[in-house]
Short mmCIF file of C-alpha atoms in Angstrom, two decimals:
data_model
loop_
_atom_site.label_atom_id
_atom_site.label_comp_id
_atom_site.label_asym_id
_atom_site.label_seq_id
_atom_site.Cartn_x
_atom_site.Cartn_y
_atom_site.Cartn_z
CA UNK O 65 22.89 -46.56 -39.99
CA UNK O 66 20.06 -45.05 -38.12
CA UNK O 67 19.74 -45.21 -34.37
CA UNK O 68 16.67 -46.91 -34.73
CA UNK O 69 18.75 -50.01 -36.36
CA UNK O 70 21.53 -49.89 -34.37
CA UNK O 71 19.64 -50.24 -31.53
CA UNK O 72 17.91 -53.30 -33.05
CA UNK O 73 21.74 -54.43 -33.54
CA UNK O 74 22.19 -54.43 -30.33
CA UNK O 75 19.51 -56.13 -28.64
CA UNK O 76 19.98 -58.87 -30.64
CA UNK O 77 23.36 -59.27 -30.02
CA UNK O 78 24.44 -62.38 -27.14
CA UNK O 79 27.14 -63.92 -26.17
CA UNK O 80 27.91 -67.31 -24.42
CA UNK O 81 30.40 -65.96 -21.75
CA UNK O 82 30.18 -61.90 -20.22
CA UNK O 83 31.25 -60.27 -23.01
CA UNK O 84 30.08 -56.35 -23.21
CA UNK O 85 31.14 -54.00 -21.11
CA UNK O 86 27.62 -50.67 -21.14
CA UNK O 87 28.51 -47.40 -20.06
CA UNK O 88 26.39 -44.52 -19.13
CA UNK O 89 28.08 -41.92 -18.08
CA UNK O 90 27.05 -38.69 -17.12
CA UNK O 91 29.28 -35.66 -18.33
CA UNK O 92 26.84 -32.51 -17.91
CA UNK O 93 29.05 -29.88 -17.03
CA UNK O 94 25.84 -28.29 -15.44
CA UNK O 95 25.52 -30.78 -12.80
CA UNK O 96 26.74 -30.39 -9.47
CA UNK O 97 27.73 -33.68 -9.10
CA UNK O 98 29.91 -32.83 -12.59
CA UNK O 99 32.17 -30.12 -11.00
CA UNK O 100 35.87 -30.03 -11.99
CA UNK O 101 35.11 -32.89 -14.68
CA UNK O 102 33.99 -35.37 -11.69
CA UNK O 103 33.24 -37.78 -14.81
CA UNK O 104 36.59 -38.70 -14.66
CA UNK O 105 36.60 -40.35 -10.93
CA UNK O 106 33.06 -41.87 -11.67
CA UNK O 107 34.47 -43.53 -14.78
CA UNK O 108 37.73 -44.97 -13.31
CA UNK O 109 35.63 -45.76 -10.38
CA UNK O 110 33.38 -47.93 -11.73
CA UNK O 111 35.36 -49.39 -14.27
CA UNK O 112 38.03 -50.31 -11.32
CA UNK O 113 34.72 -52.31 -9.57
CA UNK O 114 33.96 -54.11 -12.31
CA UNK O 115 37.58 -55.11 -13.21
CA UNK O 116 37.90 -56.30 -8.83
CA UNK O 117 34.00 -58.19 -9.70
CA UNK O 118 35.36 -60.61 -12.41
CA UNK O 119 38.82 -61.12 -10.79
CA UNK O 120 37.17 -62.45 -8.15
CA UNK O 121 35.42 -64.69 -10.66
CA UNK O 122 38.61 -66.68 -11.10
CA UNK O 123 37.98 -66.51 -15.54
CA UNK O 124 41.15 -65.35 -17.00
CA UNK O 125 39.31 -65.52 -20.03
CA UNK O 126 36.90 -63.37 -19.18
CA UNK O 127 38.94 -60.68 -18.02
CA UNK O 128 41.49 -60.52 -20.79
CA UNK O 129 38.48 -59.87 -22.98
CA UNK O 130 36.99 -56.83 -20.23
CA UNK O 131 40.53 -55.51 -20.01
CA UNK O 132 40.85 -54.71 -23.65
CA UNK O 133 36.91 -53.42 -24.33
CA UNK O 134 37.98 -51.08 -20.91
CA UNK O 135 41.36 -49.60 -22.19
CA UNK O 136 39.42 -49.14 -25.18
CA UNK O 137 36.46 -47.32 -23.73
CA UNK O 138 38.74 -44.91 -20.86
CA UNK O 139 41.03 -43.73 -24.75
CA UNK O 140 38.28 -42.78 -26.19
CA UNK O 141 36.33 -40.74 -23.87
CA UNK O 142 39.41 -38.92 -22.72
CA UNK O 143 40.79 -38.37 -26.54
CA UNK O 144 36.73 -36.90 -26.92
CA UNK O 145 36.75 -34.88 -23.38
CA UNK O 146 37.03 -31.24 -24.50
CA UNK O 147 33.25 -32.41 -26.96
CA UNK O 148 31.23 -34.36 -24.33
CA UNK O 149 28.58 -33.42 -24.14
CA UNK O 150 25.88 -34.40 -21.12
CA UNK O 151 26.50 -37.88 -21.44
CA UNK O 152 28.21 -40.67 -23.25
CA UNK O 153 26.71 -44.27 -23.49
CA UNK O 154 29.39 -46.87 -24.92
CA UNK O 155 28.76 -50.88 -25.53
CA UNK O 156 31.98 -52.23 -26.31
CA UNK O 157 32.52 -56.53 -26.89
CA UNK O 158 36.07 -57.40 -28.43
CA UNK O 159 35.13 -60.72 -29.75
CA UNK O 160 32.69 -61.00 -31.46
CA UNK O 161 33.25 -56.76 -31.66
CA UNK O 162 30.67 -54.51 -30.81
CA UNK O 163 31.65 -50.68 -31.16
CA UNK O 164 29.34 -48.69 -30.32
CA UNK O 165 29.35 -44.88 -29.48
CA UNK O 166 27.09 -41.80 -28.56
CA UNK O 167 28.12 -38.56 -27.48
CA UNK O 168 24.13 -37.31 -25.94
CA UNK O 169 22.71 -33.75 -25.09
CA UNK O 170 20.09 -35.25 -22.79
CA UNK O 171 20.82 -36.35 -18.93
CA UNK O 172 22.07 -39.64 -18.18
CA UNK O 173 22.31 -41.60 -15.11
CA UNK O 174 26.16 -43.08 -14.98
CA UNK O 175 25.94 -46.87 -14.80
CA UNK O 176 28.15 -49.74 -15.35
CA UNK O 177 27.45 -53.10 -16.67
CA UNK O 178 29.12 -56.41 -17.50
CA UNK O 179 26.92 -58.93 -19.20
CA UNK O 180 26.35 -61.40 -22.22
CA UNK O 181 24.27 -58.65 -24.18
CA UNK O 182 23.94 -55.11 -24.27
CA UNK O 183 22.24 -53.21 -21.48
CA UNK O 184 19.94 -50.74 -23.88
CA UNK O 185 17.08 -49.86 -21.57
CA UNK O 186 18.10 -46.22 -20.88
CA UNK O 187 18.73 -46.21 -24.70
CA UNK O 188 15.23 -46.69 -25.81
CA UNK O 189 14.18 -43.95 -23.06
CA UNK O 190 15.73 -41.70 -24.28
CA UNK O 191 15.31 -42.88 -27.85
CA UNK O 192 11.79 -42.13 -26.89
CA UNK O 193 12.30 -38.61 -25.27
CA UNK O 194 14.52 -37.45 -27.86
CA UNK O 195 13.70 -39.53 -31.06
CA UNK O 196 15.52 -39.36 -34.81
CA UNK O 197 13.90 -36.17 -36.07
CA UNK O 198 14.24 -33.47 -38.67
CA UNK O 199 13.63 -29.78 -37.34
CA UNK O 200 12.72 -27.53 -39.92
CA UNK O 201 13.12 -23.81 -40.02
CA UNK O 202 11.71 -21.98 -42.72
CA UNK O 203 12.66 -18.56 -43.26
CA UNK O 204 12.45 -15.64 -46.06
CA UNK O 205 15.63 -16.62 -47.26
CA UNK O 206 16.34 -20.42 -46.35
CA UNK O 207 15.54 -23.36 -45.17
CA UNK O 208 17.46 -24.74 -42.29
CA UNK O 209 16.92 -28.67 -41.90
CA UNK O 210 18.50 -30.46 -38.26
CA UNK O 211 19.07 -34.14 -38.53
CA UNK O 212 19.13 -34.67 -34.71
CA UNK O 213 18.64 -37.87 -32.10
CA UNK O 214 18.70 -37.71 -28.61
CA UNK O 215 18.91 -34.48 -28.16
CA UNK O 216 21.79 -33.78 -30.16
CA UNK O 217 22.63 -32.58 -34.10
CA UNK O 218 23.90 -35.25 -36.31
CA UNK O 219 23.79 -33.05 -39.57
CA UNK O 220 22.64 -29.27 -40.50
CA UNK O 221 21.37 -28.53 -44.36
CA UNK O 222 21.11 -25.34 -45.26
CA UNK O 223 19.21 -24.69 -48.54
CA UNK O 224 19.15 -20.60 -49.71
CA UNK O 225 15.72 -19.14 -51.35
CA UNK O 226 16.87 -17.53 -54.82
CA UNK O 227 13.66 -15.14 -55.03
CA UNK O 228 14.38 -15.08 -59.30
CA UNK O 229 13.64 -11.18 -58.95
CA UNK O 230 16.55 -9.28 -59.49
CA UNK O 231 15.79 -6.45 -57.21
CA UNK O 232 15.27 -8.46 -54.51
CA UNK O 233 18.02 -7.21 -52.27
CA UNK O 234 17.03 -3.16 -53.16
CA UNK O 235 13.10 -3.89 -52.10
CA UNK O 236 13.74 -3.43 -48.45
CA UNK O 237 9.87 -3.34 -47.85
CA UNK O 238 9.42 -6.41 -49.28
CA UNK O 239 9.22 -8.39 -46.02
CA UNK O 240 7.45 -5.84 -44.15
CA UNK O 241 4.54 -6.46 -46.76
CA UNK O 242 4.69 -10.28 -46.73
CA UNK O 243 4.09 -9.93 -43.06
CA UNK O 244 1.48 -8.35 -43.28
CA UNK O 245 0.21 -11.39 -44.61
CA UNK O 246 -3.54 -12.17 -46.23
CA UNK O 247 -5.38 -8.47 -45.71
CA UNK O 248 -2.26 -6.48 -46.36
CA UNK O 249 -1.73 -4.65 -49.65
CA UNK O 250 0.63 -6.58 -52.09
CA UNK O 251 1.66 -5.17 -55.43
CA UNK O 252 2.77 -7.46 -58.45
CA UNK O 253 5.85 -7.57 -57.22
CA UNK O 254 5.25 -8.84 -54.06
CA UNK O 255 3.02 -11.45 -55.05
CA UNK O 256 5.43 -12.61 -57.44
CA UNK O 257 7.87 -13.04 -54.95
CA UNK O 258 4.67 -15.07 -52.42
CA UNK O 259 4.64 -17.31 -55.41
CA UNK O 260 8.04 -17.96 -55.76
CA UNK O 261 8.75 -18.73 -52.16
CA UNK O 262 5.93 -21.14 -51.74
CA UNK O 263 7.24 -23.21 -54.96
CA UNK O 264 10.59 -23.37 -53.34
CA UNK O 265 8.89 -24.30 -50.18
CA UNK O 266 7.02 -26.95 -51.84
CA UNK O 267 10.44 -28.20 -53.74
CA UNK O 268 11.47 -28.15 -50.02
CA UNK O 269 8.72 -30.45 -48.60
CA UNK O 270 10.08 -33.10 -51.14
CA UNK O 271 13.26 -32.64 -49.90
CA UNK O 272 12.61 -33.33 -46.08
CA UNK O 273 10.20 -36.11 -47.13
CA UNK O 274 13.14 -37.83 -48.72
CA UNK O 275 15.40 -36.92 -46.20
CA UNK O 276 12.97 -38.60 -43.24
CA UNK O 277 13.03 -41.90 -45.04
CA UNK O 278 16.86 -41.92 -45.66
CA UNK O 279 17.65 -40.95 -42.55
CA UNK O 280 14.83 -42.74 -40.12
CA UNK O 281 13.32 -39.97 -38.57
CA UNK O 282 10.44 -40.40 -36.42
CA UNK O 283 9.28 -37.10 -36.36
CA UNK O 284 9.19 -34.27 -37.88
CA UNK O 285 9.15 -30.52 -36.59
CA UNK O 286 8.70 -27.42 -37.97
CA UNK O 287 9.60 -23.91 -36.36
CA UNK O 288 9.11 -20.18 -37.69
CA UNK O 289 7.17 -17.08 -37.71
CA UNK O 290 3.53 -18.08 -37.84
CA UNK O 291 2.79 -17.72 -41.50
CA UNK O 292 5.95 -19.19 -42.72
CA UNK O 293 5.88 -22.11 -40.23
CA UNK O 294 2.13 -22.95 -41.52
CA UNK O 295 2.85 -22.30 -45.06
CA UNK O 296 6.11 -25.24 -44.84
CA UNK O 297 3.84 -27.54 -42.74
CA UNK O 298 0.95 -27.44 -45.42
CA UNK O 299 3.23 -28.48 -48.06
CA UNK O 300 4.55 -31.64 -45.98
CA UNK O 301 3.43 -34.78 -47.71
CA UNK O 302 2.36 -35.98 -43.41
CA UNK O 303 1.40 -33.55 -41.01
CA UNK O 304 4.39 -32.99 -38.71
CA UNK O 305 4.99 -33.69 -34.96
CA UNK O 306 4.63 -29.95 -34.07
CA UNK O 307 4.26 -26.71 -35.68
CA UNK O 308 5.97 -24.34 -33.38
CA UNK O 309 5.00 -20.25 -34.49
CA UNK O 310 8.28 -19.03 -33.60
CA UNK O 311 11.68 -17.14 -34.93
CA UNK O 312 14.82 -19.14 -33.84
CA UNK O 313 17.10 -17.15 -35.52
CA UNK O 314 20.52 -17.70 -35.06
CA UNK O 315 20.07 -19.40 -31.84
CA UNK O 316 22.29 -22.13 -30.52
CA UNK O 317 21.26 -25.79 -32.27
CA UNK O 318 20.90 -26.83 -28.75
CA UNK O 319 18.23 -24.15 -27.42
CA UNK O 320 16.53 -25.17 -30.40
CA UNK O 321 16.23 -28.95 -29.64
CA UNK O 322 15.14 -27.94 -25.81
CA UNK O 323 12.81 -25.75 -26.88
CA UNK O 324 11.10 -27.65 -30.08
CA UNK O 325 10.91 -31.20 -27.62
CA UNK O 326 9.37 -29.40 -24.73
CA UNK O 327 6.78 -28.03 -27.07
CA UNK O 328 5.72 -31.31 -28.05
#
């Protein structure tokens, strides 16, 4: 299910009584306020208020059902604590259930709420900042696809370019002379190898096309040396977010994500 729809999900759901216990918490190791895992005492802290809130309330009912959604909540961020990342949002109901988990790499202001429905504003911001989106990175020898939402990689595809010239690993000026691009000299073999990477490209742009629908991205980005980048944007059924003209490499997934969204 795609963020998009589980979000929908969730703003839908209601409940007679308070039922669902929404959690932002902020876990970004970077922060000052974060030092020595201060998540911890925020998270006890606030759970521990709302827990005094609805004893005062007099509703045994109501509190049996908070109790178990907040043991259930406190197990699993500590069994996840060594892969938080900056912030975890959690809407938990235990009858009728709601399970609902996110582990984000963007900031997130810690809150605490007890209500009949799900508290999803900060959701949708960030769903906004840091939509479902595929980030592309076209290379000489690959493609690298990132299935990411807020901020953070669901899923990494890797597809390798098989160049169907056997010499291709002795021709060591063979990239040189592709980036040289249009005014440079290219011999047959070169060109043969131009044509063969922009069918695979265009096999490619099918791919991510199919990939955007089944997954629900909202965007699309593509990153690379100039001529590459262009050359996979071009073959892109819809022109895509952003068409960022630069090498990523083998840099961290994260980096990536920061750098591609504040480009937008």
């Amino acid at each position: 299910m795609s963020m998009s729809e589980e979000l929908k999900q969730l703003k839908a759901f209601h409940c007679d009584d308070r039922c669902v216990l929404s959690v932002y918490l902020n876990t970004n190791p970077a922060d000052r306020d974060q030092q020595q895992a201060a998540w911890r005492i925020h998270l006890k802290s606030g759970l521990k208020r709302l827990d005094e809130y609805i004893v005062a309330s007099n509703n045994e009912k109501e509190l049996t059902a908070y109790r178990l959604v907040k043991d259930k909540v406190m197990k699993e961020i500590e069994h996840n604590q060594n892969d938080l990342a900056k912030g975890a949002v959690i809407f938990a109901a235990a009858d009728p259930e709601i399970w609902s988990v996110h582990y984000v790499q963007v900031a997130v202001k810690t809150s605490f709420h007890w209500e009949n429905h799900a508290m999803t504003d900060e959701l949708e911001y960030m769903l906004k900042a840091y939509p479902e989106a595929g980030i592309v990175l076209p290379s000489y020898s690959e493609v690298r696809i990132l299935d990411t939402a807020m901020g953070r990689i669901r899923d990494e595809t890797v597809y390798e370019f098989d160049s169907g010239l056997d010499v291709w690993k002795e021709q060591k000026s063979v990239k040189s002379s592709l980036q040289r691009g249009v005014g440079g000299h290219t011999d047959g073999f070169d060109q043969r190898l131009k044509e063969n990477l922009d069918r695979f490209y265009k096999q490619m742009g099918s791919v991510v096309g199919t990939m955007k629908k089944k997954r629900g991205w909202k965007e699309i980005h593509v990153a690379g040396e100039a001529e590459l980048a262009n050359s996979f944007a071009s073959v892109l059924s819809q022109k895509p977010e952003s068409c960022i003209h630069k090498n990523f490499g083998r840099a961290k997934n994260e980096i990536i994500i920061q750098k591609v969204f504040e480009s937008r």
